[in-house]
Amino acid sequence: MKTNDKAINNFNIEFNNGTLYVSLVGNLNHLTVPEWREKVDIKISEFNPSCVVLDFSQVDSMDATGAGFIIGRSQCLMKLGGKLIIEKPNESVSHLLNIAGIKKVKNIKVNEK
């Protein structure tokens, strides 16, 4: 089963073969996170994926709210026995992931560019 969901904040969600793919565009901050959190959580509840892939290739910047978004989705997936993969963060986002300790979280994998 495959689903697409486009929202005002420019992101795309697809579910395929047990994996939820989320392509984020723009800034991951206090303005965008509430809508993204709601949409992703709905899809996690709907599909119970074994893996969520967050494509950061088009994310320009991220603040602490974005880090909270990642940790929160990780915790949801941990309850399901799933994992979270962050794909292609830029250098500044990667640096924040490191500072926030996200790269050390057991069920999160970060794939750099």
XYZ file of C-alpha atoms in Angstrom:
113
model
C 0.000 0.000 0.000
C 1.239 3.451 -0.860
C -0.066 6.824 0.263
C 0.954 10.394 -0.460
C 0.158 13.354 1.758
C 1.223 16.855 0.771
C 0.813 19.698 3.222
C 1.280 23.442 3.384
C 4.734 23.071 4.926
C 6.057 21.181 1.927
C 6.597 17.593 2.814
C 5.642 14.272 1.331
C 4.767 11.017 3.068
C 4.761 7.598 1.416
C 4.292 4.136 2.913
C 5.716 1.147 1.089
C 6.721 -2.363 2.243
C 6.613 -1.592 5.958
C 8.585 1.641 5.711
C 7.204 5.155 6.083
C 9.173 7.646 3.963
C 8.927 11.302 4.968
C 10.527 13.961 2.766
C 10.826 17.261 4.613
C 11.404 20.593 2.867
C 12.424 23.900 4.409
C 13.087 24.547 8.079
C 12.391 22.125 10.899
C 11.422 24.552 13.663
C 8.668 25.672 16.028
C 6.568 26.895 13.079
C 6.628 23.689 11.026
C 7.017 20.932 13.618
C 3.419 20.932 14.979
C 1.904 20.103 11.586
C 4.662 17.653 10.673
C 4.331 15.912 14.038
C 0.577 15.529 13.611
C 0.813 14.172 10.059
C 3.666 11.750 10.779
C 2.076 10.474 13.990
C -1.193 9.812 12.175
C 0.655 7.757 9.567
C 2.662 5.887 12.207
C -0.593 4.987 13.970
C -2.249 4.050 10.686
C 0.517 1.852 9.254
C 2.602 0.696 12.265
C 5.801 0.843 10.201
C 8.903 -1.099 11.150
C 10.993 1.835 9.915
C 10.550 5.561 9.314
C 12.957 7.280 6.943
C 13.191 11.056 7.327
C 14.722 12.552 4.178
C 16.523 15.727 5.255
C 18.114 16.439 1.856
C 15.911 19.531 1.460
C 15.905 20.705 5.093
C 17.734 24.026 5.329
C 17.894 24.349 9.105
C 16.662 22.818 12.334
C 16.244 24.106 15.879
C 15.688 22.369 19.216
C 12.013 21.859 18.348
C 13.137 19.835 15.342
C 15.372 17.744 17.568
C 12.363 17.111 19.806
C 10.353 16.060 16.755
C 12.994 13.447 15.913
C 13.265 12.119 19.482
C 9.478 11.918 19.782
C 9.114 9.885 16.580
C 11.964 7.666 17.741
C 10.120 6.963 20.993
C 6.912 6.114 19.090
C 8.847 3.686 16.913
C 10.682 2.168 19.861
C 7.299 1.089 21.271
C 6.619 -0.653 17.946
C 10.072 -2.239 17.836
C 10.927 -0.023 14.877
C 13.789 2.245 13.908
C 14.219 5.763 12.561
C 16.618 6.670 9.776
C 17.644 10.240 9.004
C 18.855 10.586 5.433
C 21.155 13.254 4.013
C 21.195 16.004 6.657
C 23.239 19.056 5.653
C 26.301 20.023 7.680
C 24.533 22.381 10.108
C 21.676 19.931 10.750
C 24.175 17.107 11.213
C 26.064 19.235 13.728
C 22.867 19.858 15.720
C 22.018 16.136 15.613
C 25.418 15.473 17.136
C 25.124 18.171 19.827
C 21.613 16.995 20.769
C 22.882 13.427 21.153
C 20.494 12.136 18.507
C 23.250 10.230 16.739
C 23.728 8.161 19.916
C 20.086 7.100 20.294
C 19.818 3.335 19.956
C 17.065 3.107 17.327
C 18.154 6.131 15.241
C 20.566 5.855 12.337
C 21.926 8.927 10.550
C 23.052 8.499 6.953
C 25.156 11.488 5.977
C 25.334 12.763 2.396
